[in-house]
Amino acid sequence: MTVTTPQTVIVSAVRRRHIPFSVLMGLGLAFLIVCAALMSFYIAPFDPMRMAAGPRLAAPSIQYWFGTDEFGRDLLSRVLVGGRLSLGIGVAAVLSGLVAGGLLGLIAAFSGRAIEAVLLRLIDVLYSFPDTLIALALVAFLGPGIENATLAIAISLVPFYARVTYGLAAAERAKPYIEAARLAGIRSGRLVRVHVMPNIVQSLIVMGTLGFSSAILSAAGLSFLGLGVQPPSPEWGAILASGRNYITKAPWILIFPGAAICLTVLSFNLIGDGLRDLVDPRRKGR
């Protein structure tokens, strides 16, 4: 008997070339954005921190492809290098939030009724607040900065991942093989590690991909409000914040970092939606 798992669904789709075009487009965009960010220090035409690299508020031209900002800094160089900061914050926040939330969800699913009830009520209370509001409150308490912003975004994602993990683990907990494993004397720790995690990790990866877009937007929003990455660091949200006073005189200062944020969010949303369609049997007919 053939067992259908998310891995076999994805591998089968790849072999049959049933990968949706949207996923391929998202992968292509994400690959270009990540490569540009990783190679930014090598391909950036100017030092992103260097003032007076060109005339102040120069319009896009052959020499300055994205123009310059109010200090004469090359905007293309700042957008490229800013991608490292924005993507780094997103990756660190999502991984931290996914690990912490996943642990809470698994503990709630495989602990006693009392612990489960307490953890679920705590998660529900936190989940009732918007992610951005939690991040803003934490940054206001911790203070601005890239480390505090990353920590705040990670904590704001914990309730979401905890609830998702609990739902997946609870669904697995109700299956007959879990009861059989318990009757065989397998303890909860080994049960989660060997039997439950392999069956839910793919769904968590999909949710992590979708959550990455939210983390990028949260990081940009905090920096735009002056609570995230501080000037003169070239993070996308910080670049947007510096250009809001020149929206009519030099709109390119907002257009290019804003386009970078939009393309990044779009690419990872396309990837996440496509993967969700592949691993969810209820969406096979779409």
PDB file of N, CA and C in Angstrom, residues 58-108:
ATOM      1  N   ALA A  58      19.668  63.407  -7.014  1.00  0.00           N
ATOM      2  CA  ALA A  58      19.818  63.254  -8.462  1.00  0.00           C
ATOM      3  C   ALA A  58      18.820  62.214  -8.970  1.00  0.00           C
ATOM      4  N   ALA A  59      18.185  62.504 -10.093  1.00  0.00           N
ATOM      5  CA  ALA A  59      17.210  61.583 -10.676  1.00  0.00           C
ATOM      6  C   ALA A  59      17.928  60.358 -11.246  1.00  0.00           C
ATOM      7  N   PRO A  60      17.211  59.233 -11.391  1.00  0.00           N
ATOM      8  CA  PRO A  60      17.825  58.049 -11.996  1.00  0.00           C
ATOM      9  C   PRO A  60      18.442  58.367 -13.351  1.00  0.00           C
ATOM     10  N   SER A  61      19.652  57.829 -13.559  1.00  0.00           N
ATOM     11  CA  SER A  61      20.391  58.095 -14.793  1.00  0.00           C
ATOM     12  C   SER A  61      21.274  56.890 -15.085  1.00  0.00           C
ATOM     13  N   ILE A  62      22.053  56.971 -16.135  1.00  0.00           N
ATOM     14  CA  ILE A  62      22.964  55.883 -16.485  1.00  0.00           C
ATOM     15  C   ILE A  62      24.001  55.679 -15.388  1.00  0.00           C
ATOM     16  N   GLN A  63      24.480  56.771 -14.798  1.00  0.00           N
ATOM     17  CA  GLN A  63      25.495  56.667 -13.753  1.00  0.00           C
ATOM     18  C   GLN A  63      24.883  56.239 -12.420  1.00  0.00           C
ATOM     19  N   TYR A  64      23.717  56.788 -12.086  1.00  0.00           N
ATOM     20  CA  TYR A  64      23.027  56.458 -10.829  1.00  0.00           C
ATOM     21  C   TYR A  64      21.669  55.864 -11.205  1.00  0.00           C
ATOM     22  N   TRP A  65      21.625  54.544 -11.322  1.00  0.00           N
ATOM     23  CA  TRP A  65      20.445  53.870 -11.860  1.00  0.00           C
ATOM     24  C   TRP A  65      19.185  54.160 -11.063  1.00  0.00           C
ATOM     25  N   PHE A  66      19.305  54.208  -9.743  1.00  0.00           N
ATOM     26  CA  PHE A  66      18.150  54.471  -8.883  1.00  0.00           C
ATOM     27  C   PHE A  66      18.147  55.907  -8.364  1.00  0.00           C
ATOM     28  N   GLY A  67      19.064  56.736  -8.832  1.00  0.00           N
ATOM     29  CA  GLY A  67      19.179  58.090  -8.332  1.00  0.00           C
ATOM     30  C   GLY A  67      19.957  58.158  -7.027  1.00  0.00           C
ATOM     31  N   THR A  68      19.922  59.310  -6.393  1.00  0.00           N
ATOM     32  CA  THR A  68      20.606  59.496  -5.107  1.00  0.00           C
ATOM     33  C   THR A  68      19.615  60.063  -4.093  1.00  0.00           C
ATOM     34  N   ASP A  69      19.994  59.982  -2.812  1.00  0.00           N
ATOM     35  CA  ASP A  69      19.104  60.482  -1.764  1.00  0.00           C
ATOM     36  C   ASP A  69      19.489  61.887  -1.352  1.00  0.00           C
ATOM     37  N   GLU A  70      18.959  62.329  -0.229  1.00  0.00           N
ATOM     38  CA  GLU A  70      19.176  63.703   0.219  1.00  0.00           C
ATOM     39  C   GLU A  70      20.613  63.985   0.631  1.00  0.00           C
ATOM     40  N   PHE A  71      21.400  62.948   0.874  1.00  0.00           N
ATOM     41  CA  PHE A  71      22.811  63.119   1.222  1.00  0.00           C
ATOM     42  C   PHE A  71      23.744  62.774   0.060  1.00  0.00           C
ATOM     43  N   GLY A  72      23.189  62.555  -1.106  1.00  0.00           N
ATOM     44  CA  GLY A  72      24.005  62.216  -2.258  1.00  0.00           C
ATOM     45  C   GLY A  72      24.469  60.771  -2.265  1.00  0.00           C
ATOM     46  N   ARG A  73      23.864  59.903  -1.469  1.00  0.00           N
ATOM     47  CA  ARG A  73      24.243  58.491  -1.447  1.00  0.00           C
ATOM     48  C   ARG A  73      23.542  57.750  -2.583  1.00  0.00           C
ATOM     49  N   ASP A  74      24.253  56.812  -3.189  1.00  0.00           N
ATOM     50  CA  ASP A  74      23.713  56.066  -4.318  1.00  0.00           C
ATOM     51  C   ASP A  74      22.592  55.152  -3.832  1.00  0.00           C
ATOM     52  N   LEU A  75      21.402  55.339  -4.382  1.00  0.00           N
ATOM     53  CA  LEU A  75      20.243  54.598  -3.899  1.00  0.00           C
ATOM     54  C   LEU A  75      20.283  53.131  -4.308  1.00  0.00           C
ATOM     55  N   LEU A  76      20.824  52.823  -5.478  1.00  0.00           N
ATOM     56  CA  LEU A  76      20.942  51.425  -5.895  1.00  0.00           C
ATOM     57  C   LEU A  76      21.798  50.635  -4.907  1.00  0.00           C
ATOM     58  N   SER A  77      22.920  51.215  -4.500  1.00  0.00           N
ATOM     59  CA  SER A  77      23.801  50.532  -3.545  1.00  0.00           C
ATOM     60  C   SER A  77      23.095  50.331  -2.216  1.00  0.00           C
ATOM     61  N   ARG A  78      22.326  51.316  -1.784  1.00  0.00           N
ATOM     62  CA  ARG A  78      21.634  51.213  -0.499  1.00  0.00           C
ATOM     63  C   ARG A  78      20.501  50.180  -0.552  1.00  0.00           C
ATOM     64  N   VAL A  79      19.807  50.105  -1.666  1.00  0.00           N
ATOM     65  CA  VAL A  79      18.745  49.106  -1.791  1.00  0.00           C
ATOM     66  C   VAL A  79      19.331  47.697  -1.829  1.00  0.00           C
ATOM     67  N   LEU A  80      20.433  47.513  -2.548  1.00  0.00           N
ATOM     68  CA  LEU A  80      21.055  46.189  -2.627  1.00  0.00           C
ATOM     69  C   LEU A  80      21.550  45.728  -1.259  1.00  0.00           C
ATOM     70  N   VAL A  81      22.295  46.592  -0.576  1.00  0.00           N
ATOM     71  CA  VAL A  81      22.834  46.222   0.734  1.00  0.00           C
ATOM     72  C   VAL A  81      21.713  46.149   1.767  1.00  0.00           C
ATOM     73  N   GLY A  82      20.684  46.988   1.608  1.00  0.00           N
ATOM     74  CA  GLY A  82      19.554  46.927   2.527  1.00  0.00           C
ATOM     75  C   GLY A  82      18.820  45.609   2.466  1.00  0.00           C
ATOM     76  N   GLY A  83      18.904  44.939   1.320  1.00  0.00           N
ATOM     77  CA  GLY A  83      18.285  43.627   1.212  1.00  0.00           C
ATOM     78  C   GLY A  83      18.885  42.622   2.174  1.00  0.00           C
ATOM     79  N   ARG A  84      20.176  42.725   2.438  1.00  0.00           N
ATOM     80  CA  ARG A  84      20.807  41.823   3.405  1.00  0.00           C
ATOM     81  C   ARG A  84      20.199  42.009   4.785  1.00  0.00           C
ATOM     82  N   LEU A  85      19.989  43.266   5.168  1.00  0.00           N
ATOM     83  CA  LEU A  85      19.421  43.526   6.490  1.00  0.00           C
ATOM     84  C   LEU A  85      17.966  43.064   6.569  1.00  0.00           C
ATOM     85  N   SER A  86      17.176  43.431   5.571  1.00  0.00           N
ATOM     86  CA  SER A  86      15.753  43.081   5.597  1.00  0.00           C
ATOM     87  C   SER A  86      15.546  41.573   5.560  1.00  0.00           C
ATOM     88  N   LEU A  87      16.239  40.894   4.658  1.00  0.00           N
ATOM     89  CA  LEU A  87      16.100  39.446   4.571  1.00  0.00           C
ATOM     90  C   LEU A  87      16.662  38.764   5.815  1.00  0.00           C
ATOM     91  N   GLY A  88      17.763  39.287   6.344  1.00  0.00           N
ATOM     92  CA  GLY A  88      18.342  38.710   7.562  1.00  0.00           C
ATOM     93  C   GLY A  88      17.392  38.810   8.743  1.00  0.00           C
ATOM     94  N   ILE A  89      16.742  39.971   8.895  1.00  0.00           N
ATOM     95  CA  ILE A  89      15.770  40.129   9.972  1.00  0.00           C
ATOM     96  C   ILE A  89      14.609  39.161   9.785  1.00  0.00           C
ATOM     97  N   GLY A  90      14.126  39.040   8.540  1.00  0.00           N
ATOM     98  CA  GLY A  90      13.014  38.134   8.273  1.00  0.00           C
ATOM     99  C   GLY A  90      13.338  36.694   8.585  1.00  0.00           C
ATOM    100  N   VAL A  91      14.515  36.233   8.153  1.00  0.00           N
ATOM    101  CA  VAL A  91      14.915  34.843   8.394  1.00  0.00           C
ATOM    102  C   VAL A  91      15.078  34.577   9.882  1.00  0.00           C
ATOM    103  N   ALA A  92      15.782  35.467  10.577  1.00  0.00           N
ATOM    104  CA  ALA A  92      16.020  35.268  12.009  1.00  0.00           C
ATOM    105  C   ALA A  92      14.709  35.294  12.794  1.00  0.00           C
ATOM    106  N   ALA A  93      13.821  36.219  12.453  1.00  0.00           N
ATOM    107  CA  ALA A  93      12.558  36.330  13.187  1.00  0.00           C
ATOM    108  C   ALA A  93      11.666  35.115  12.945  1.00  0.00           C
ATOM    109  N   VAL A  94      11.573  34.677  11.684  1.00  0.00           N
ATOM    110  CA  VAL A  94      10.704  33.535  11.376  1.00  0.00           C
ATOM    111  C   VAL A  94      11.241  32.257  12.009  1.00  0.00           C
ATOM    112  N   LEU A  95      12.540  32.018  11.911  1.00  0.00           N
ATOM    113  CA  LEU A  95      13.105  30.810  12.513  1.00  0.00           C
ATOM    114  C   LEU A  95      12.907  30.801  14.021  1.00  0.00           C
ATOM    115  N   SER A  96      13.165  31.933  14.666  1.00  0.00           N
ATOM    116  CA  SER A  96      12.999  32.005  16.119  1.00  0.00           C
ATOM    117  C   SER A  96      11.538  31.827  16.519  1.00  0.00           C
ATOM    118  N   GLY A  97      10.650  32.532  15.823  1.00  0.00           N
ATOM    119  CA  GLY A  97       9.231  32.410  16.145  1.00  0.00           C
ATOM    120  C   GLY A  97       8.688  31.022  15.866  1.00  0.00           C
ATOM    121  N   LEU A  98       9.177  30.391  14.780  1.00  0.00           N
ATOM    122  CA  LEU A  98       8.707  29.051  14.436  1.00  0.00           C
ATOM    123  C   LEU A  98       9.169  28.017  15.451  1.00  0.00           C
ATOM    124  N   VAL A  99      10.421  28.126  15.883  1.00  0.00           N
ATOM    125  CA  VAL A  99      10.940  27.172  16.865  1.00  0.00           C
ATOM    126  C   VAL A  99      10.229  27.337  18.208  1.00  0.00           C
ATOM    127  N   ALA A 100      10.131  28.584  18.683  1.00  0.00           N
ATOM    128  CA  ALA A 100       9.491  28.823  19.974  1.00  0.00           C
ATOM    129  C   ALA A 100       8.003  28.479  19.929  1.00  0.00           C
ATOM    130  N   GLY A 101       7.308  28.940  18.894  1.00  0.00           N
ATOM    131  CA  GLY A 101       5.891  28.629  18.781  1.00  0.00           C
ATOM    132  C   GLY A 101       5.633  27.146  18.574  1.00  0.00           C
ATOM    133  N   GLY A 102       6.512  26.496  17.786  1.00  0.00           N
ATOM    134  CA  GLY A 102       6.356  25.060  17.576  1.00  0.00           C
ATOM    135  C   GLY A 102       6.501  24.271  18.861  1.00  0.00           C
ATOM    136  N   LEU A 103       7.468  24.656  19.682  1.00  0.00           N
ATOM    137  CA  LEU A 103       7.653  23.966  20.968  1.00  0.00           C
ATOM    138  C   LEU A 103       6.437  24.146  21.869  1.00  0.00           C
ATOM    139  N   LEU A 104       5.917  25.376  21.923  1.00  0.00           N
ATOM    140  CA  LEU A 104       4.725  25.611  22.753  1.00  0.00           C
ATOM    141  C   LEU A 104       3.533  24.792  22.251  1.00  0.00           C
ATOM    142  N   GLY A 105       3.367  24.751  20.932  1.00  0.00           N
ATOM    143  CA  GLY A 105       2.255  23.983  20.377  1.00  0.00           C
ATOM    144  C   GLY A 105       2.373  22.500  20.651  1.00  0.00           C
ATOM    145  N   LEU A 106       3.572  21.958  20.535  1.00  0.00           N
ATOM    146  CA  LEU A 106       3.777  20.533  20.805  1.00  0.00           C
ATOM    147  C   LEU A 106       3.590  20.208  22.279  1.00  0.00           C
ATOM    148  N   ILE A 107       4.084  21.100  23.148  1.00  0.00           N
ATOM    149  CA  ILE A 107       3.894  20.883  24.587  1.00  0.00           C
ATOM    150  C   ILE A 107       2.412  20.895  24.933  1.00  0.00           C
ATOM    151  N   ALA A 108       1.676  21.844  24.343  1.00  0.00           N
ATOM    152  CA  ALA A 108       0.240  21.920  24.615  1.00  0.00           C
ATOM    153  C   ALA A 108      -0.486  20.674  24.123  1.00  0.00           C
TER     154      ALA A 108
END
